[in-house]
Short mmCIF file of C-alpha atoms in Angstrom, two decimals:
data_model
loop_
_atom_site.label_atom_id
_atom_site.label_comp_id
_atom_site.label_asym_id
_atom_site.label_seq_id
_atom_site.Cartn_x
_atom_site.Cartn_y
_atom_site.Cartn_z
CA MET A 1100 -15.36 55.60 141.64
CA LYS A 1101 -15.47 57.03 138.15
CA ASN A 1102 -12.43 54.88 137.21
CA LYS A 1103 -14.28 51.71 138.23
CA TYR A 1104 -17.13 52.55 135.85
CA ILE A 1105 -14.70 53.26 133.04
CA ILE A 1106 -12.83 49.99 133.62
CA ALA A 1107 -16.11 48.05 133.87
CA SER A 1108 -17.38 49.67 130.67
CA LEU A 1109 -14.16 48.91 128.80
CA LEU A 1110 -14.17 45.33 130.04
CA THR A 1111 -17.80 44.88 129.01
CA ALA A 1112 -17.11 46.38 125.59
CA PHE A 1113 -14.06 44.14 125.13
CA LEU A 1114 -15.98 40.99 126.08
CA GLY A 1115 -18.87 42.05 123.86
CA PHE A 1116 -16.55 42.42 120.88
CA GLN A 1117 -15.03 39.03 121.64
CA PHE A 1118 -18.43 37.35 121.63
CA LEU A 1119 -19.57 39.16 118.51
CA SER A 1120 -16.41 38.26 116.62
CA PHE A 1121 -16.87 34.55 117.32
CA THR A 1122 -17.94 32.66 114.24
CA ALA A 1123 -19.03 29.07 114.31
CA LYS A 1124 -17.51 26.71 111.79
CA THR A 1125 -19.75 25.24 109.17
CA PRO A 1126 -20.32 21.49 109.16
CA GLU A 1127 -18.26 21.24 105.96
CA GLU A 1128 -15.29 22.96 107.62
CA ILE A 1129 -15.52 20.67 110.63
CA LEU A 1130 -15.73 17.60 108.39
CA ASN A 1131 -12.73 18.74 106.34
CA GLU A 1132 -10.65 19.35 109.47
CA LEU A 1133 -11.63 15.97 110.91
CA THR A 1134 -10.90 14.17 107.65
CA THR A 1135 -7.51 15.85 107.34
CA SER A 1136 -6.69 15.03 110.95
CA PHE A 1137 -7.71 11.40 110.42
CA HIS A 1138 -5.60 11.00 107.27
CA GLU A 1139 -2.58 12.61 108.92
CA GLY A 1140 -3.05 10.35 111.95
CA MET A 1141 -3.34 7.24 109.78
CA ASN A 1142 -0.18 8.21 107.88
CA GLU A 1143 1.67 8.70 111.17
CA PHE A 1144 0.38 5.35 112.46
CA GLU A 1145 1.53 3.64 109.26
CA ARG A 1146 5.00 5.21 109.57
CA SER A 1147 5.25 4.10 113.19
CA ILE A 1148 4.26 0.55 112.21
CA GLN A 1149 7.00 0.49 109.57
CA THR A 1150 9.55 1.72 112.12
CA PHE A 1151 8.39 -0.96 114.56
CA LYS A 1152 8.69 -3.64 111.87
CA GLN A 1153 12.24 -2.55 111.07
CA SER A 1154 13.15 -2.60 114.76
CA ALA A 1155 11.63 -6.06 115.19
CA ILE A 1156 13.45 -7.44 112.17
CA ALA A 1157 16.77 -5.97 113.33
CA LEU A 1158 16.25 -7.26 116.87
CA ASP A 1159 19.13 -8.99 118.58
CA SER A 1160 19.92 -9.52 122.26
CA THR A 1161 21.71 -6.20 122.77
CA ALA A 1162 20.22 -3.65 125.12
CA THR A 1163 20.19 -0.93 122.47
CA ALA A 1164 18.18 -3.07 120.05
CA ILE A 1165 15.66 -3.88 122.77
CA GLU A 1166 15.39 -0.22 123.77
CA ARG A 1167 14.98 0.78 120.11
CA LEU A 1168 12.15 -1.77 119.78
CA ARG A 1169 10.50 -0.48 122.95
CA ALA A 1170 10.77 3.14 121.80
CA ALA A 1171 9.30 2.20 118.41
CA HIS A 1172 6.44 0.42 120.16
CA ILE A 1173 5.72 3.44 122.37
CA ASN A 1174 5.60 5.66 119.26
CA ASN A 1175 3.33 3.09 117.65
CA ARG A 1176 0.95 3.17 120.59
CA LEU A 1177 0.93 6.99 120.74
CA ALA A 1178 0.17 7.21 117.01
CA PHE A 1179 -2.68 4.74 117.48
CA LYS A 1180 -4.09 6.63 120.47
CA ALA A 1181 -4.25 9.81 118.37
CA ILE A 1182 -6.75 8.18 115.98
CA GLU A 1183 -8.30 5.51 118.19
CA TYR A 1184 -11.47 7.50 118.88
CA LEU A 1185 -12.18 7.83 115.16
CA LEU A 1186 -11.47 4.17 114.46
CA ALA A 1187 -13.59 3.06 117.42
CA HIS A 1188 -16.41 5.29 116.23
CA SER A 1189 -16.41 3.63 112.80
CA ASP A 1190 -15.97 0.00 113.96
CA GLU A 1191 -15.51 -0.55 117.68
CA GLU A 1192 -15.55 -4.34 117.45
CA VAL A 1193 -12.63 -4.46 114.99
CA VAL A 1194 -10.61 -2.09 117.17
CA LYS A 1195 -11.22 -4.24 120.25
CA LYS A 1196 -10.59 -7.53 118.48
CA TYR A 1197 -7.64 -6.77 116.20
CA LEU A 1198 -6.00 -3.50 117.21
CA ASN A 1199 -6.30 -2.88 120.92
CA GLY A 1200 -7.95 -5.89 122.51
CA ALA A 1201 -6.99 -7.42 125.81
CA PRO A 1202 -4.09 -9.91 125.61
CA LEU A 1203 -6.35 -12.80 126.60
CA PRO A 1204 -7.56 -15.67 124.44
CA THR A 1205 -11.28 -15.64 123.63
CA VAL A 1206 -13.74 -18.02 122.05
CA GLU A 1207 -15.68 -17.43 118.89
CA PRO A 1208 -19.25 -16.43 119.74
CA ASN A 1209 -22.41 -18.08 118.40
CA LEU A 1210 -20.81 -21.39 117.45
CA PRO A 1211 -21.76 -24.80 118.86
CA GLU A 1212 -18.11 -25.87 119.20
CA VAL A 1213 -15.41 -24.01 121.08
CA ASN A 1214 -12.95 -22.25 118.78
CA ARG A 1215 -10.14 -20.55 120.63
CA ILE A 1216 -9.09 -17.19 119.20
CA ASP A 1217 -5.61 -16.05 120.10
CA PRO A 1218 -5.29 -12.41 121.10
CA GLU A 1219 -4.01 -9.84 118.63
CA GLY A 1220 -3.11 -6.18 118.71
CA LEU A 1221 -1.05 -3.61 120.50
CA GLN A 1222 -1.68 -4.94 124.01
CA VAL A 1223 -0.25 -8.32 123.00
CA LEU A 1224 2.81 -6.51 121.69
CA ASP A 1225 2.99 -4.61 125.00
CA GLU A 1226 3.32 -7.93 126.80
CA LEU A 1227 6.03 -9.16 124.45
CA VAL A 1228 8.07 -5.99 124.21
CA PHE A 1229 8.08 -4.99 127.86
CA ARG A 1230 8.83 -8.31 129.55
CA ARG A 1231 11.60 -8.12 132.11
CA THR A 1232 13.54 -11.00 130.62
CA THR A 1233 15.58 -10.51 127.48
CA LEU A 1234 13.93 -11.37 124.20
CA SER A 1235 14.47 -15.02 123.37
CA SER A 1236 14.56 -16.42 119.86
CA GLU A 1237 10.97 -17.67 120.18
CA ARG A 1238 9.74 -14.24 121.18
CA ARG A 1239 11.72 -12.66 118.36
CA LYS A 1240 10.10 -15.08 115.90
CA LEU A 1241 6.69 -14.24 117.31
CA LEU A 1242 7.36 -10.52 117.01
CA ASN A 1243 8.45 -10.98 113.40
CA LEU A 1244 5.32 -13.03 112.77
CA LEU A 1245 3.09 -10.38 114.33
CA VAL A 1246 4.53 -7.53 112.31
CA SER A 1247 4.72 -9.27 108.95
#
């Protein structure tokens, strides 16, 4: 019985020290960490875009080139997902329209005439890169156009 009290006392003391040693970060520290994380994420995203561009330019009909392009696109998407929440927080409309919008054509809002806007962004590239058929010359040209 005495051992239970000793163990409970030690556990309470340990948890008390843990709570007392906790220090909250200042807003400046949080902002610095977030800014650093954002810049590192943007640099990684830029590197993945360059790798994707190189893979798209070097694309031919071989299976290894197609797999290299697909792997580069997956890395591109993962790098984007790491910073998407920050980009969406700053300008959600731009992210939806140009970076990660649905691969469907839309119309320009608030205009009397109908202007069709072709889809852009990573989801359009998903459709092109991961088709079951091999990449034709038209699709290769479109990929080169999208990444240039």
